[in-house]
Amino acid sequence: MAARFESIVLTDQLELPARDARSVRAACNPRFDLVGKDLLALREDLSSVRGGNRIQRMEECIRGSLRGDYQVQLLSGHPGSGKSTELRWLAGELQ
């Protein structure tokens, strides 16, 4: 069964940049999906510490594919590692 995430806008409830431990924990809480303006305000590009920009390579494969040539990609990681956040960001870039 998929986890249910709360639908709140973190950036409406947090002062950013975070200045105390409570605000840092709230901004990094994996219980919340980063969507909309939260995605733009809170997403960090961590490709340099994750071993390269795999999301950019996914984007290049998708953009370079021919019409009707559906791409199959595997994106794995532990819970809360940012897989959904990266895919939401990629979807926005592709639109």
mmCIF file of N, CA and C in Angstrom:
data_model
loop_
_atom_site.group_PDB
_atom_site.id
_atom_site.type_symbol
_atom_site.label_atom_id
_atom_site.label_comp_id
_atom_site.label_asym_id
_atom_site.label_seq_id
_atom_site.Cartn_x
_atom_site.Cartn_y
_atom_site.Cartn_z
ATOM 1 N N MET A 1 0.840 -1.165 0.000
ATOM 2 C CA MET A 1 0.000 0.000 0.000
ATOM 3 C C MET A 1 0.897 1.244 0.000
ATOM 4 N N ALA A 2 0.611 2.172 -0.892
ATOM 5 C CA ALA A 2 1.415 3.401 -1.003
ATOM 6 C C ALA A 2 1.184 4.303 0.200
ATOM 7 N N ALA A 3 2.230 4.997 0.580
ATOM 8 C CA ALA A 3 2.127 5.942 1.696
ATOM 9 C C ALA A 3 1.290 7.138 1.279
ATOM 10 N N ARG A 4 0.554 7.685 2.211
ATOM 11 C CA ARG A 4 -0.248 8.887 1.976
ATOM 12 C C ARG A 4 0.521 10.080 2.505
ATOM 13 N N PHE A 5 0.689 11.070 1.690
ATOM 14 C CA PHE A 5 1.401 12.272 2.095
ATOM 15 C C PHE A 5 0.401 13.389 2.344
ATOM 16 N N GLU A 6 0.725 14.238 3.287
ATOM 17 C CA GLU A 6 -0.150 15.347 3.612
ATOM 18 C C GLU A 6 -0.064 16.410 2.532
ATOM 19 N N SER A 7 -1.195 17.037 2.247
ATOM 20 C CA SER A 7 -1.244 18.087 1.239
ATOM 21 C C SER A 7 -1.243 19.450 1.914
ATOM 22 N N ILE A 8 -0.067 19.910 2.255
ATOM 23 C CA ILE A 8 0.071 21.262 2.792
ATOM 24 C C ILE A 8 1.174 21.956 2.005
ATOM 25 N N VAL A 9 1.177 23.257 2.044
ATOM 26 C CA VAL A 9 2.220 24.018 1.377
ATOM 27 C C VAL A 9 3.223 24.430 2.452
ATOM 28 N N LEU A 10 4.375 23.762 2.447
ATOM 29 C CA LEU A 10 5.377 24.009 3.477
ATOM 30 C C LEU A 10 5.881 25.442 3.454
ATOM 31 N N THR A 11 6.060 25.994 2.262
ATOM 32 C CA THR A 11 6.624 27.339 2.177
ATOM 33 C C THR A 11 5.675 28.397 2.741
ATOM 34 N N ASP A 12 4.396 28.061 2.885
ATOM 35 C CA ASP A 12 3.461 28.973 3.548
ATOM 36 C C ASP A 12 3.601 28.913 5.062
ATOM 37 N N GLN A 13 4.176 27.821 5.579
ATOM 38 C CA GLN A 13 4.264 27.617 7.016
ATOM 39 C C GLN A 13 5.681 27.773 7.568
ATOM 40 N N LEU A 14 6.665 27.881 6.687
ATOM 41 C CA LEU A 14 8.059 27.971 7.119
ATOM 42 C C LEU A 14 8.668 29.294 6.704
ATOM 43 N N GLU A 15 9.566 29.780 7.513
ATOM 44 C CA GLU A 15 10.377 30.915 7.109
ATOM 45 C C GLU A 15 11.645 30.351 6.489
ATOM 46 N N LEU A 16 11.886 30.700 5.252
ATOM 47 C CA LEU A 16 13.060 30.195 4.555
ATOM 48 C C LEU A 16 14.020 31.329 4.256
ATOM 49 N N PRO A 17 15.309 31.131 4.358
ATOM 50 C CA PRO A 17 15.945 29.868 4.730
ATOM 51 C C PRO A 17 15.712 29.530 6.193
ATOM 52 N N ALA A 18 15.716 28.240 6.475
ATOM 53 C CA ALA A 18 15.484 27.764 7.840
ATOM 54 C C ALA A 18 16.572 28.284 8.774
ATOM 55 N N ARG A 19 16.175 28.767 9.930
ATOM 56 C CA ARG A 19 17.131 29.370 10.857
ATOM 57 C C ARG A 19 17.249 28.615 12.186
ATOM 58 N N ASP A 20 16.400 27.605 12.388
ATOM 59 C CA ASP A 20 16.513 26.828 13.625
ATOM 60 C C ASP A 20 16.285 25.348 13.291
ATOM 61 N N ALA A 21 16.602 24.482 14.247
ATOM 62 C CA ALA A 21 16.535 23.036 14.007
ATOM 63 C C ALA A 21 15.130 22.580 13.633
ATOM 64 N N ARG A 22 14.106 23.143 14.245
ATOM 65 C CA ARG A 22 12.721 22.756 13.945
ATOM 66 C C ARG A 22 12.384 23.057 12.483
ATOM 67 N N SER A 23 12.773 24.229 12.004
ATOM 68 C CA SER A 23 12.487 24.612 10.617
ATOM 69 C C SER A 23 13.257 23.748 9.620
ATOM 70 N N VAL A 24 14.492 23.390 9.959
ATOM 71 C CA VAL A 24 15.276 22.517 9.085
ATOM 72 C C VAL A 24 14.608 21.148 8.994
ATOM 73 N N ARG A 25 14.208 20.590 10.139
ATOM 74 C CA ARG A 25 13.530 19.283 10.125
ATOM 75 C C ARG A 25 12.236 19.352 9.322
ATOM 76 N N ALA A 26 11.466 20.420 9.477
ATOM 77 C CA ALA A 26 10.207 20.556 8.744
ATOM 78 C C ALA A 26 10.447 20.637 7.238
ATOM 79 N N ALA A 27 11.470 21.381 6.844
ATOM 80 C CA ALA A 27 11.771 21.534 5.422
ATOM 81 C C ALA A 27 12.274 20.237 4.798
ATOM 82 N N CYS A 28 12.864 19.360 5.591
ATOM 83 C CA CYS A 28 13.428 18.100 5.090
ATOM 84 C C CYS A 28 12.552 16.898 5.409
ATOM 85 N N ASN A 29 11.336 17.113 5.857
ATOM 86 C CA ASN A 29 10.464 16.031 6.279
ATOM 87 C C ASN A 29 9.950 15.240 5.072
ATOM 88 N N PRO A 30 10.295 13.947 4.951
ATOM 89 C CA PRO A 30 9.859 13.167 3.791
ATOM 90 C C PRO A 30 8.374 12.805 3.808
ATOM 91 N N ARG A 31 7.613 13.194 4.853
ATOM 92 C CA ARG A 31 6.180 12.906 4.878
ATOM 93 C C ARG A 31 5.410 13.805 3.920
ATOM 94 N N PHE A 32 6.044 14.860 3.448
ATOM 95 C CA PHE A 32 5.357 15.814 2.602
ATOM 96 C C PHE A 32 5.882 15.740 1.176
ATOM 97 N N ASP A 33 4.971 15.670 0.216
ATOM 98 C CA ASP A 33 5.362 15.742 -1.188
ATOM 99 C C ASP A 33 5.729 17.171 -1.527
ATOM 100 N N LEU A 34 6.795 17.353 -2.253
ATOM 101 C CA LEU A 34 7.127 18.680 -2.755
ATOM 102 C C LEU A 34 6.416 18.864 -4.089
ATOM 103 N N VAL A 35 5.435 19.739 -4.090
ATOM 104 C CA VAL A 35 4.667 20.036 -5.297
ATOM 105 C C VAL A 35 4.510 21.545 -5.410
ATOM 106 N N GLY A 36 4.153 22.003 -6.592
ATOM 107 C CA GLY A 36 3.881 23.414 -6.798
ATOM 108 C C GLY A 36 5.041 24.304 -6.388
ATOM 109 N N LYS A 37 4.717 25.344 -5.615
ATOM 110 C CA LYS A 37 5.777 26.293 -5.248
ATOM 111 C C LYS A 37 6.765 25.696 -4.254
ATOM 112 N N ASP A 38 6.352 24.674 -3.484
ATOM 113 C CA ASP A 38 7.314 23.985 -2.612
ATOM 114 C C ASP A 38 8.413 23.327 -3.442
ATOM 115 N N LEU A 39 8.026 22.720 -4.563
ATOM 116 C CA LEU A 39 9.002 22.055 -5.426
ATOM 117 C C LEU A 39 10.036 23.060 -5.921
ATOM 118 N N LEU A 40 9.579 24.235 -6.318
ATOM 119 C CA LEU A 40 10.496 25.263 -6.811
ATOM 120 C C LEU A 40 11.361 25.845 -5.704
ATOM 121 N N ALA A 41 10.787 26.029 -4.509
ATOM 122 C CA ALA A 41 11.512 26.689 -3.421
ATOM 123 C C ALA A 41 12.433 25.752 -2.646
ATOM 124 N N LEU A 42 12.055 24.485 -2.492
ATOM 125 C CA LEU A 42 12.780 23.592 -1.587
ATOM 126 C C LEU A 42 13.640 22.536 -2.275
ATOM 127 N N ARG A 43 13.449 22.291 -3.569
ATOM 128 C CA ARG A 43 14.239 21.273 -4.252
ATOM 129 C C ARG A 43 15.683 21.743 -4.385
ATOM 130 N N GLU A 44 16.602 20.840 -4.101
ATOM 131 C CA GLU A 44 18.032 21.102 -4.265
ATOM 132 C C GLU A 44 18.594 20.109 -5.269
ATOM 133 N N ASP A 45 19.417 20.570 -6.164
ATOM 134 C CA ASP A 45 20.086 19.692 -7.115
ATOM 135 C C ASP A 45 21.255 19.020 -6.394
ATOM 136 N N LEU A 46 21.115 17.747 -6.135
ATOM 137 C CA LEU A 46 22.146 16.994 -5.404
ATOM 138 C C LEU A 46 22.937 16.065 -6.315
ATOM 139 N N SER A 47 22.892 16.321 -7.612
ATOM 140 C CA SER A 47 23.557 15.423 -8.560
ATOM 141 C C SER A 47 25.059 15.296 -8.290
ATOM 142 N N SER A 48 25.687 16.356 -7.801
ATOM 143 C CA SER A 48 27.136 16.295 -7.566
ATOM 144 C C SER A 48 27.499 15.309 -6.459
ATOM 145 N N VAL A 49 26.617 15.085 -5.496
ATOM 146 C CA VAL A 49 26.911 14.135 -4.423
ATOM 147 C C VAL A 49 26.250 12.780 -4.654
ATOM 148 N N ARG A 50 25.408 12.690 -5.670
ATOM 149 C CA ARG A 50 24.754 11.422 -5.987
ATOM 150 C C ARG A 50 25.454 10.683 -7.112
ATOM 151 N N GLY A 51 26.585 11.174 -7.565
ATOM 152 C CA GLY A 51 27.347 10.458 -8.590
ATOM 153 C C GLY A 51 26.984 10.834 -10.010
ATOM 154 N N GLY A 52 26.538 12.032 -10.248
ATOM 155 C CA GLY A 52 26.231 12.475 -11.608
ATOM 156 C C GLY A 52 24.763 12.827 -11.764
ATOM 157 N N ASN A 53 24.462 13.417 -12.891
ATOM 158 C CA ASN A 53 23.106 13.886 -13.117
ATOM 159 C C ASN A 53 22.303 12.863 -13.917
ATOM 160 N N ARG A 54 21.823 11.853 -13.231
ATOM 161 C CA ARG A 54 21.050 10.797 -13.887
ATOM 162 C C ARG A 54 19.698 11.312 -14.379
ATOM 163 N N ILE A 55 19.123 12.278 -13.673
ATOM 164 C CA ILE A 55 17.839 12.842 -14.090
ATOM 165 C C ILE A 55 18.016 13.593 -15.412
ATOM 166 N N GLN A 56 19.127 14.297 -15.577
ATOM 167 C CA GLN A 56 19.390 14.985 -16.840
ATOM 168 C C GLN A 56 19.553 13.967 -17.969
ATOM 169 N N ARG A 57 20.201 12.846 -17.691
ATOM 170 C CA ARG A 57 20.343 11.804 -18.726
ATOM 171 C C ARG A 57 18.989 11.211 -19.078
ATOM 172 N N MET A 58 18.092 11.066 -18.076
ATOM 173 C CA MET A 58 16.725 10.609 -18.360
ATOM 174 C C MET A 58 16.031 11.602 -19.290
ATOM 175 N N GLU A 59 16.179 12.891 -18.968
ATOM 176 C CA GLU A 59 15.563 13.937 -19.783
ATOM 177 C C GLU A 59 16.079 13.875 -21.220
ATOM 178 N N GLU A 60 17.384 13.701 -21.390
ATOM 179 C CA GLU A 60 17.965 13.627 -22.731
ATOM 180 C C GLU A 60 17.424 12.429 -23.509
ATOM 181 N N CYS A 61 17.266 11.280 -22.832
ATOM 182 C CA CYS A 61 16.707 10.093 -23.494
ATOM 183 C C CYS A 61 15.264 10.336 -23.931
ATOM 184 N N ILE A 62 14.490 10.960 -23.060
ATOM 185 C CA ILE A 62 13.084 11.224 -23.379
ATOM 186 C C ILE A 62 12.981 12.225 -24.533
ATOM 187 N N ARG A 63 13.732 13.315 -24.450
ATOM 188 C CA ARG A 63 13.679 14.335 -25.502
ATOM 189 C C ARG A 63 14.212 13.806 -26.837
ATOM 190 N N GLY A 64 15.163 12.878 -26.789
ATOM 191 C CA GLY A 64 15.757 12.344 -28.008
ATOM 192 C C GLY A 64 15.007 11.173 -28.613
ATOM 193 N N SER A 65 13.968 10.718 -27.950
ATOM 194 C CA SER A 65 13.242 9.549 -28.463
ATOM 195 C C SER A 65 12.304 9.952 -29.607
ATOM 196 N N LEU A 66 12.063 9.009 -30.482
ATOM 197 C CA LEU A 66 11.152 9.233 -31.598
ATOM 198 C C LEU A 66 9.712 9.069 -31.138
ATOM 199 N N ARG A 67 8.780 9.680 -31.862
ATOM 200 C CA ARG A 67 7.352 9.543 -31.548
ATOM 201 C C ARG A 67 6.982 8.058 -31.525
ATOM 202 N N GLY A 68 6.310 7.643 -30.474
ATOM 203 C CA GLY A 68 5.900 6.247 -30.333
ATOM 204 C C GLY A 68 6.974 5.347 -29.742
ATOM 205 N N ASP A 69 8.175 5.863 -29.545
ATOM 206 C CA ASP A 69 9.270 5.102 -28.948
ATOM 207 C C ASP A 69 9.273 5.387 -27.449
ATOM 208 N N TYR A 70 8.512 4.615 -26.696
ATOM 209 C CA TYR A 70 8.334 4.866 -25.271
ATOM 210 C C TYR A 70 9.580 4.472 -24.498
ATOM 211 N N GLN A 71 9.969 5.327 -23.590
ATOM 212 C CA GLN A 71 11.163 5.113 -22.784
ATOM 213 C C GLN A 71 10.813 4.377 -21.495
ATOM 214 N N VAL A 72 11.658 3.450 -21.113
ATOM 215 C CA VAL A 72 11.522 2.752 -19.842
ATOM 216 C C VAL A 72 12.774 3.078 -19.037
ATOM 217 N N GLN A 73 12.569 3.690 -17.877
ATOM 218 C CA GLN A 73 13.680 4.095 -17.029
ATOM 219 C C GLN A 73 13.439 3.552 -15.624
ATOM 220 N N LEU A 74 14.496 3.221 -14.923
ATOM 221 C CA LEU A 74 14.408 2.780 -13.542
ATOM 222 C C LEU A 74 15.081 3.823 -12.661
ATOM 223 N N LEU A 75 14.336 4.313 -11.693
ATOM 224 C CA LEU A 75 14.865 5.255 -10.716
ATOM 225 C C LEU A 75 14.630 4.632 -9.349
ATOM 226 N N SER A 76 15.696 4.304 -8.654
ATOM 227 C CA SER A 76 15.544 3.635 -7.362
ATOM 228 C C SER A 76 16.219 4.448 -6.268
ATOM 229 N N GLY A 77 15.824 4.165 -5.044
ATOM 230 C CA GLY A 77 16.403 4.830 -3.890
ATOM 231 C C GLY A 77 15.579 4.515 -2.656
ATOM 232 N N HIS A 78 16.139 4.806 -1.512
ATOM 233 C CA HIS A 78 15.438 4.505 -0.261
ATOM 234 C C HIS A 78 14.276 5.482 -0.067
ATOM 235 N N PRO A 79 13.303 5.122 0.787
ATOM 236 C CA PRO A 79 12.163 6.013 1.038
ATOM 237 C C PRO A 79 12.637 7.389 1.517
ATOM 238 N N GLY A 80 12.059 8.418 0.930
ATOM 239 C CA GLY A 80 12.405 9.773 1.325
ATOM 240 C C GLY A 80 13.651 10.326 0.655
ATOM 241 N N SER A 81 14.205 9.598 -0.328
ATOM 242 C CA SER A 81 15.451 10.051 -0.957
ATOM 243 C C SER A 81 15.230 11.081 -2.059
ATOM 244 N N GLY A 82 13.977 11.345 -2.420
ATOM 245 C CA GLY A 82 13.699 12.384 -3.397
ATOM 246 C C GLY A 82 13.350 11.892 -4.789
ATOM 247 N N LYS A 83 13.007 10.614 -4.931
ATOM 248 C CA LYS A 83 12.672 10.076 -6.249
ATOM 249 C C LYS A 83 11.466 10.794 -6.853
ATOM 250 N N SER A 84 10.397 10.886 -6.107
ATOM 251 C CA SER A 84 9.188 11.544 -6.612
ATOM 252 C C SER A 84 9.423 13.021 -6.863
ATOM 253 N N THR A 85 10.183 13.657 -5.998
ATOM 254 C CA THR A 85 10.500 15.076 -6.176
ATOM 255 C C THR A 85 11.245 15.285 -7.489
ATOM 256 N N GLU A 86 12.246 14.451 -7.762
ATOM 257 C CA GLU A 86 13.009 14.581 -9.001
ATOM 258 C C GLU A 86 12.130 14.333 -10.221
ATOM 259 N N LEU A 87 11.239 13.348 -10.134
ATOM 260 C CA LEU A 87 10.371 13.068 -11.268
ATOM 261 C C LEU A 87 9.356 14.176 -11.492
ATOM 262 N N ARG A 88 8.858 14.781 -10.422
ATOM 263 C CA ARG A 88 7.956 15.938 -10.578
ATOM 264 C C ARG A 88 8.685 17.101 -11.222
ATOM 265 N N TRP A 89 9.937 17.333 -10.811
ATOM 266 C CA TRP A 89 10.728 18.397 -11.397
ATOM 267 C C TRP A 89 10.968 18.116 -12.882
ATOM 268 N N LEU A 90 11.317 16.855 -13.212
ATOM 269 C CA LEU A 90 11.557 16.475 -14.611
ATOM 270 C C LEU A 90 10.296 16.664 -15.442
ATOM 271 N N ALA A 91 9.143 16.285 -14.920
ATOM 272 C CA ALA A 91 7.891 16.465 -15.637
ATOM 273 C C ALA A 91 7.650 17.939 -15.947
ATOM 274 N N GLY A 92 7.947 18.799 -14.995
ATOM 275 C CA GLY A 92 7.819 20.236 -15.228
ATOM 276 C C GLY A 92 8.762 20.735 -16.310
ATOM 277 N N GLU A 93 9.988 20.228 -16.311
ATOM 278 C CA GLU A 93 10.963 20.623 -17.324
ATOM 279 C C GLU A 93 10.530 20.158 -18.714
ATOM 280 N N LEU A 94 9.933 18.966 -18.775
ATOM 281 C CA LEU A 94 9.525 18.414 -20.072
ATOM 282 C C LEU A 94 8.292 19.121 -20.627
ATOM 283 N N GLN A 95 7.495 19.713 -19.758
ATOM 284 C CA GLN A 95 6.312 20.425 -20.243
ATOM 285 C C GLN A 95 6.728 21.739 -20.833
#
